[in-house]
Amino acid sequence: MICIQCGATVPEDPFCPVCGSDLKIQTIACHLSNQFYNQGLDKAQIRDLSGAITLLRQSLKYNKRNIDARNLLGLVYYETGEAVSALSEWVISKNIKPDDNLASDYIEKLQADPEKLDQINDSIKKYNLALICCRDGNEDVAAIQLKKILRQNPRLIKAYHLLALILIKNRDYKQARKVLRKAVKIDRTNSTTLRFMKEIDEQTGTVTTLDNRRRFPWQREEKEEKQLSDRELAAAENQSVIQPVAFRETSAFSGTVNIIIGLFLGVLLACVIAVPTVRQQINRNADERILAYTTDLSVREKKIEDLEQQIADSNNTVDSARNQIAAAEDQVKVYENLVKANQAYRSDNLEGAMNLLLETDSSKLSVEGITLFNELYNSVAEPVLQQYSTRGVTCYSQGQYGQAAGYLEKAHAISPGDYNILTYLAHSYRLGGETEKAIKTFTEITENYPDTRRAIVAQQYIDLLNSGNSGSYDNPIVEE
């Protein structure tokens, strides 16, 4: 288990051995996360995918670092045709645990077949376009689009639901029932699928059975035998009735006339029946082609827009992920410095503890972390400040201006408003040849002590340095 306060890996213990945080609530949350993961795994094994998604999301609410739950959620998403959601879960899992993670294998397998990945992405975009067509009232276009989608991505359960909804609206309950049976094979207990089936049962008055009717072949055989018996009985009845035969004398002329009349009637009947049918078929084919061209044009335009949006979203996602990783690394570094400072303080290394505290950004700490930071700072600041200032003044008196500036810089970081430290630091820079730093430090004196003799003296040194003269005074003037 990883402590949420300091990020250290800790055993099953009520308190963190590094920062001392109480881990009872975190331990309970981890146990609940594992419990929901096990329940989600059971649901997934019996193909209750929607129930598995709900339980796995609940597991991640209690512990977002539950790698097993996140990887399984990605697999369930992929099984329902949601490849984008699956890839998102696996990428997050890989960022949390880069090494020895099954998510890396899943991502590699998915990226190893770019053609299939493109088909899945294209099916998602077409589904969104079909959804827009439904909202605009173009259900026929949406139905054609959804059938193409299901040929590309036969596991996209949302497409089955939308197609079934269109068929129910058009009162084609038989086809809607077939579509929903296919959806049940993917997710057995999906609430949307069951709700649509219930609506079809209420409209048709028949109960939808999910069993395969071919399991009972003898029923069909009995029905065929019954139909055969009925036909044989009708044939027997017809054979028992002797039809009268009429004999009529016909001449060659009358026979020819009858043939001509028959041919004429046949041609006329063909024109009446066949020509409208052919014309309707031609019109129907033309309408289908126009509809296909219109749909293809809309899909291409939508695809261009989606690609542009996808590029923008990808850039935003990458930037956001980088920022989150950088922020997490900074926060880990802050807590590491705080822990090291505490260890240095306990080892009586006050100088090392102060250096670590000066590198720590207390704004990124929790409430408990800020309390520990303040306690350490108050305990270390005064003796370390006295130590740095004494060393700095001693080195300055011995003419070691570079070392003096180093000690006085650390003292200034601890006590920025101390005039004596500022003065010695400015003159260490001046006599050490660091003119820009000297001018900056003298300027800080003039800003901190305006309208005083301290500011006047500091301004004199600034003027001397700006004129190219390091000044005629070797010792600083310190105003008490």
XYZ file of C-alpha atoms in Angstrom:
480
model
C 0.000 0.000 0.000
C 1.192 3.546 -0.800
C 0.727 6.310 1.793
C -1.382 9.131 0.331
C 0.436 11.704 2.456
C 4.108 11.034 1.689
C 3.889 8.500 -1.196
C 5.978 5.910 0.623
C 5.289 2.177 0.252
C 4.134 0.864 3.610
C 3.089 -2.599 4.877
C -0.325 -3.396 6.336
C 0.055 -1.103 9.329
C -2.311 1.463 10.901
C 0.368 4.189 10.789
C 2.891 5.204 8.122
C 6.449 4.550 9.404
C 7.771 7.491 7.344
C 5.417 10.404 8.011
C 3.380 8.884 10.856
C -0.007 9.408 9.137
C -3.013 7.398 10.284
C -3.770 4.853 7.542
C -6.877 3.197 9.005
C -9.320 4.886 6.631
C -7.030 4.300 3.651
C -6.732 0.610 4.581
C -10.515 0.264 4.768
C -10.849 1.998 1.371
C -8.321 -0.403 -0.187
C -10.207 -3.421 1.205
C -13.494 -2.070 -0.195
C -11.822 -1.458 -3.563
C -10.590 -5.063 -3.674
C -14.042 -6.334 -2.689
C -15.740 -4.415 -5.526
C -13.028 -5.650 -7.915
C -13.735 -9.292 -7.009
C -17.469 -8.751 -7.510
C -16.813 -7.063 -10.863
C -14.613 -9.987 -11.900
C -17.436 -12.412 -11.101
C -19.855 -10.323 -13.173
C -17.447 -10.199 -16.118
C -16.978 -13.987 -16.070
C -20.716 -14.527 -16.566
C -20.817 -11.763 -19.232
C -22.756 -9.332 -17.069
C -20.617 -6.559 -18.558
C -22.759 -3.579 -17.537
C -22.821 -4.811 -13.942
C -19.066 -5.368 -14.078
C -18.504 -1.794 -15.306
C -20.543 -0.375 -12.414
C -18.665 -2.411 -9.788
C -15.216 -1.700 -11.251
C -15.915 2.026 -11.348
C -16.926 1.828 -7.703
C -13.682 -0.005 -6.963
C -11.646 2.790 -8.564
C -13.521 5.419 -6.549
C -12.120 3.878 -3.375
C -8.617 3.285 -4.770
C -7.641 4.858 -8.081
C -4.317 2.943 -7.954
C -6.029 -0.465 -8.101
C -4.236 -1.628 -11.244
C -6.137 -4.930 -11.522
C -9.515 -3.171 -11.423
C -8.445 -0.569 -13.982
C -7.048 -3.174 -16.397
C -10.199 -5.306 -16.087
C -12.391 -2.247 -16.679
C -10.453 -1.609 -19.878
C -11.041 -5.209 -20.994
C -14.782 -4.919 -20.313
C -14.934 -1.642 -22.232
C -13.123 -3.284 -25.150
C -15.543 -6.244 -25.059
C -18.492 -3.833 -25.428
C -16.864 -2.108 -28.411
C -15.643 0.932 -26.455
C -12.001 0.716 -27.581
C -11.287 4.387 -26.847
C -12.460 4.091 -23.241
C -10.488 0.859 -22.871
C -7.313 2.485 -24.181
C -7.786 5.422 -21.790
C -7.988 3.103 -18.785
C -4.881 1.179 -19.886
C -2.880 4.379 -20.464
C -3.761 5.623 -16.962
C -2.813 2.226 -15.540
C 0.539 2.315 -17.321
C 1.282 5.826 -16.026
C 0.568 4.720 -12.464
C 2.670 1.531 -12.778
C 5.053 1.680 -15.768
C 6.789 -1.650 -15.071
C 5.371 -5.204 -14.936
C 1.882 -4.098 -15.977
C -0.490 -6.070 -18.219
C -1.807 -2.777 -19.587
C 1.418 -2.428 -21.584
C 0.681 -5.739 -23.352
C -2.912 -4.707 -24.052
C -1.808 -1.391 -25.554
C 0.854 -3.071 -27.677
C -1.608 -5.668 -29.008
C -4.127 -2.956 -29.831
C -1.540 -0.773 -31.543
C -0.027 -3.744 -33.389
C -3.110 -3.870 -35.635
C -3.561 -0.229 -36.765
C -6.107 -1.220 -39.404
C -8.430 -2.719 -36.794
C -7.904 0.266 -34.513
C -8.817 2.608 -37.358
C -11.960 0.565 -38.036
C -12.986 0.823 -34.400
C -12.379 4.572 -34.311
C -14.242 4.991 -37.590
C -17.195 3.022 -36.213
C -17.352 5.307 -33.167
C -17.366 8.389 -35.393
C -20.054 6.899 -37.619
C -22.107 6.096 -34.527
C -21.919 9.738 -33.443
C -22.980 10.772 -36.945
C -25.897 8.316 -36.841
C -26.921 9.758 -33.492
C -26.953 13.242 -35.033
C -29.056 11.941 -37.945
C -31.578 10.511 -35.463
C -31.835 13.827 -33.670
C -32.408 15.543 -37.011
C -35.184 13.078 -37.911
C -33.229 11.121 -40.557
C -33.821 7.647 -39.119
C -33.433 5.912 -42.506
C -29.929 7.313 -42.975
C -29.082 6.461 -39.371
C -30.278 2.848 -39.819
C -28.103 2.347 -42.917
C -25.175 3.883 -41.088
C -25.676 1.663 -38.028
C -25.731 -1.506 -40.125
C -22.365 -0.524 -41.618
C -21.065 0.212 -38.122
C -22.043 -3.220 -36.843
C -20.235 -4.864 -39.750
C -17.070 -2.970 -38.771
C -17.451 -3.255 -35.003
C -19.892 -6.089 -34.152
C -19.359 -5.593 -30.391
C -20.500 -1.960 -30.194
C -23.553 -2.501 -28.036
C -24.635 1.151 -28.273
C -25.133 0.695 -32.014
C -27.421 -2.310 -31.405
C -29.497 -0.236 -28.986
C -29.856 2.716 -31.366
C -30.747 0.479 -34.334
C -33.325 -1.395 -32.227
C -34.819 1.918 -31.103
C -35.218 3.038 -34.732
C -36.864 -0.284 -35.651
C -39.226 -0.031 -32.675
C -40.234 3.469 -33.761
C -40.946 2.110 -37.265
C -42.960 -0.766 -35.667
C -40.618 -3.379 -37.153
C -40.656 -5.411 -33.958
C -39.434 -8.634 -35.573
C -36.153 -7.098 -36.760
C -35.771 -5.157 -33.514
C -36.051 -8.404 -31.570
C -33.308 -9.970 -33.721
C -31.011 -6.991 -33.130
C -31.573 -7.132 -29.368
C -30.846 -10.881 -29.289
C -27.420 -10.102 -30.756
C -26.881 -7.461 -28.061
C -27.782 -9.988 -25.351
C -24.987 -12.287 -26.568
C -22.514 -9.506 -25.723
C -24.012 -8.327 -22.405
C -26.613 -10.609 -20.873
C -28.049 -8.230 -18.264
C -27.783 -4.843 -19.938
C -30.644 -2.742 -18.588
C -31.214 -0.899 -21.884
C -31.479 -4.161 -23.828
C -33.934 -5.652 -21.363
C -36.023 -2.475 -21.305
C -36.320 -2.454 -25.104
C -37.287 -6.151 -25.114
C -39.984 -5.467 -22.568
C -41.343 -2.680 -24.778
C -41.442 -5.038 -27.787
C -43.219 -7.723 -25.715
C -45.846 -5.209 -24.602
C -46.444 -4.024 -28.167
C -46.586 -7.485 -29.767
C -48.199 -9.411 -26.920
C -45.576 -12.154 -27.145
C -42.755 -12.867 -24.735
C -39.242 -12.739 -26.203
C -37.282 -15.874 -25.484
C -33.512 -15.716 -25.436
C -33.070 -19.481 -25.948
C -31.975 -20.819 -29.300
C -35.070 -22.257 -30.972
C -33.002 -24.689 -32.969
C -32.447 -26.689 -29.823
C -35.862 -28.313 -30.435
C -35.750 -29.654 -34.019
C -38.532 -32.144 -33.421
C -41.028 -29.278 -33.076
C -40.269 -28.143 -36.613
C -40.483 -31.742 -37.859
C -43.878 -32.195 -36.243
C -45.083 -28.950 -37.832
C -43.805 -30.035 -41.253
C -45.410 -33.471 -40.873
C -48.700 -31.818 -39.962
C -48.525 -29.530 -42.994
C -47.635 -32.490 -45.197
C -50.588 -34.458 -43.909
C -52.928 -31.552 -44.676
C -51.603 -31.336 -48.235
C -51.925 -35.098 -48.770
C -55.491 -34.985 -47.445
C -56.409 -32.138 -49.801
C -54.830 -33.988 -52.731
C -56.740 -37.144 -51.866
C -60.003 -35.195 -51.744
C -59.268 -33.645 -55.135
C -58.476 -37.048 -56.585
C -61.780 -38.460 -55.325
C -63.750 -35.853 -57.235
C -64.004 -36.664 -60.954
C -63.824 -33.414 -62.892
C -66.074 -33.251 -66.010
C -64.251 -33.014 -69.343
C -65.741 -30.825 -72.099
C -65.198 -31.722 -75.711
C -65.473 -28.972 -78.361
C -64.831 -29.004 -82.061
C -62.364 -26.343 -83.184
C -61.205 -25.252 -86.587
C -57.730 -24.162 -87.687
C -58.770 -20.530 -87.997
C -60.322 -20.358 -84.568
C -57.225 -22.005 -83.084
C -54.951 -19.420 -84.687
C -57.121 -16.581 -83.426
C -57.031 -18.010 -79.937
C -53.250 -18.230 -80.038
C -52.914 -14.614 -81.192
C -55.330 -13.423 -78.528
C -53.417 -15.400 -75.914
C -50.095 -13.886 -76.977
C -51.582 -10.402 -76.947
C -53.039 -10.912 -73.499
C -49.714 -12.335 -72.273
C -47.771 -9.315 -73.574
C -50.335 -6.937 -72.125
C -50.214 -8.724 -68.778
C -46.409 -8.560 -68.772
C -46.507 -4.825 -69.481
C -49.037 -4.215 -66.743
C -47.224 -6.303 -64.135
C -43.534 -6.350 -65.055
C -42.923 -2.775 -66.296
C -44.055 -1.001 -63.087
C -42.058 -3.485 -61.046
C -38.902 -2.839 -63.067
C -39.485 0.904 -62.873
C -39.942 0.734 -59.135
C -36.774 -1.334 -58.803
C -34.818 1.218 -60.879
C -36.161 4.087 -58.795
C -35.413 2.198 -55.614
C -31.828 1.521 -56.727
C -31.369 5.165 -57.678
C -32.706 6.317 -54.303
C -30.399 3.943 -52.499
C -27.396 5.165 -54.464
C -28.265 8.810 -53.818
C -28.746 8.035 -50.152
C -25.426 6.154 -50.040
C -23.596 9.028 -51.766
C -25.171 11.558 -49.400
C -24.294 9.448 -46.390
C -20.738 8.926 -47.596
C -20.328 12.675 -48.161
C -21.673 13.428 -44.693
C -19.398 10.807 -43.173
C -16.349 12.267 -44.904
C -17.177 15.794 -43.756
C -17.808 14.571 -40.244
C -14.590 12.540 -40.334
C -12.571 15.622 -41.256
C -14.149 17.584 -38.401
C -13.577 14.698 -35.989
C -9.945 14.363 -37.051
C -9.346 18.052 -36.437
C -11.075 17.839 -33.073
C -9.197 14.636 -32.246
C -5.878 16.347 -32.936
C -6.823 19.228 -30.646
C -8.113 16.871 -27.941
C -4.994 14.701 -28.191
C -2.741 17.716 -27.754
C -4.782 18.878 -24.762
C -4.739 15.385 -23.258
C -0.973 15.037 -23.672
C -0.368 18.479 -22.158
C -2.719 17.746 -19.282
C -1.083 14.372 -18.607
C 2.375 15.933 -18.645
C 1.263 18.669 -16.268
C -0.270 16.121 -13.899
C 2.872 13.981 -13.971
C 5.081 17.017 -13.356
C 2.854 18.172 -10.493
C 2.895 14.686 -8.960
C 6.689 14.505 -9.233
C 7.034 17.951 -7.634
C 4.754 16.947 -4.783
C 6.694 13.721 -4.206
C 9.943 15.693 -4.169
C 8.486 18.148 -1.639
C 7.530 15.324 0.737
C 10.902 13.632 0.225
C 12.682 16.859 1.224
C 10.457 17.187 4.282
C 11.183 13.602 5.366
C 14.923 14.058 4.810
C 14.860 17.347 6.758
C 13.158 15.597 9.671
C 15.781 12.840 9.610
C 18.610 15.417 9.495
C 17.091 17.307 12.433
C 16.894 14.115 14.494
C 20.562 13.453 13.634
C 21.487 17.002 14.900
C 22.425 18.024 11.348
C 20.730 21.406 11.641
C 22.458 22.914 8.641
C 21.422 20.049 6.378
C 17.864 20.217 7.711
C 17.660 23.956 6.967
C 19.006 23.510 3.420
C 16.302 20.929 2.725
C 13.590 23.125 4.261
C 14.655 26.074 2.086
C 14.244 23.835 -1.007
C 10.748 22.733 0.098
C 7.661 24.485 -1.290
C 5.333 24.397 1.706
C 2.310 25.409 -0.432
C 2.247 21.882 -1.913
C 2.035 20.186 1.487
C -1.054 18.916 3.257
C -2.225 20.356 6.572
C -0.214 17.788 8.534
C 2.811 18.416 6.316
C 2.657 22.187 6.866
C 2.460 21.640 10.623
C 5.593 19.448 10.555
C 7.352 21.954 8.285
C 6.638 24.870 10.641
C 7.792 22.891 13.685
C 11.072 21.947 12.014
C 11.643 25.454 10.662
C 11.070 27.122 14.037
C 13.405 24.634 15.720
C 16.229 24.994 13.184
C 16.015 28.586 11.927
C 17.494 30.527 14.879
C 20.656 28.441 15.526
C 21.379 27.958 11.827
C 20.873 31.683 11.139
C 23.344 32.568 13.901
C 25.788 29.986 12.532
C 25.603 31.250 8.926
C 25.829 34.935 9.879
C 28.822 34.350 12.202
C 30.694 32.378 9.543
C 29.897 35.010 6.929
C 31.171 37.909 9.030
C 34.308 35.929 9.980
C 35.116 35.117 6.350
C 34.449 38.744 5.406
C 36.889 39.967 8.067
C 39.512 37.547 6.719
C 39.035 38.812 3.162
C 37.386 35.609 1.931
C 34.550 37.442 0.178
C 33.343 34.542 -1.967
C 32.866 32.209 1.039
C 31.412 35.072 3.032
C 28.799 35.688 0.306
C 27.882 31.978 0.302
C 27.196 31.890 4.049
C 25.437 35.267 4.057
C 23.162 34.220 1.156
C 21.919 31.271 3.236
C 21.438 33.559 6.250
C 19.545 36.042 4.064
C 17.256 33.237 2.827
C 16.355 32.469 6.450
C 15.935 36.118 7.530
C 15.361 38.313 4.457
C 14.767 41.514 6.450
C 17.956 41.500 8.577
C 19.849 44.729 7.775
C 23.233 43.538 9.075
C 23.137 40.431 6.893
C 22.087 42.489 3.852
C 24.912 44.996 4.406
C 27.660 42.421 4.799
C 26.288 40.481 1.824
C 26.276 43.594 -0.391
C 29.866 44.482 0.520
C 30.973 40.857 0.020
C 29.604 41.072 -3.507
C 31.212 44.491 -4.013
C 34.673 43.521 -2.829
C 34.422 40.119 -4.501
C 33.906 41.749 -7.906
C 30.226 40.720 -8.338
C 29.006 44.222 -9.182
C 25.474 43.311 -10.425
C 24.680 41.303 -7.304
C 26.073 44.106 -5.114
C 23.874 46.739 -6.809
C 20.833 44.445 -6.469
C 21.490 43.919 -2.743
C 22.071 47.669 -2.073
C 18.833 48.345 -3.959
C 17.041 45.885 -1.679
C 18.333 47.926 1.334
C 16.953 51.143 -0.162
C 13.573 49.463 -0.717
C 13.387 47.929 2.770
C 14.550 51.068 4.611
C 13.369 54.092 2.603
C 14.045 57.638 3.881
C 16.724 56.481 6.352
C 20.457 56.843 6.640
C 20.739 53.184 5.661
C 19.098 53.924 2.334
C 21.311 57.002 1.791
C 24.526 55.040 2.390
C 23.318 52.175 0.161
C 22.474 54.633 -2.630
C 25.985 56.107 -2.384
C 27.478 52.682 -2.997
C 25.073 52.112 -5.890
C 26.232 55.354 -7.516
C 29.891 54.399 -7.000
C 29.371 50.957 -8.555
C 27.426 52.369 -11.505
C 30.288 54.783 -12.151
C 32.738 51.871 -12.324
C 34.267 52.451 -8.894
C 34.040 49.716 -6.284
C 34.156 52.298 -3.504
C 36.791 53.478 -1.088
C 35.444 51.746 2.013
C 36.504 48.232 2.699
C 34.336 47.747 5.760
C 30.571 47.988 5.613
C 28.679 50.686 7.463
C 26.174 48.939 9.690
C 23.386 51.044 11.178
C 22.096 49.755 14.470
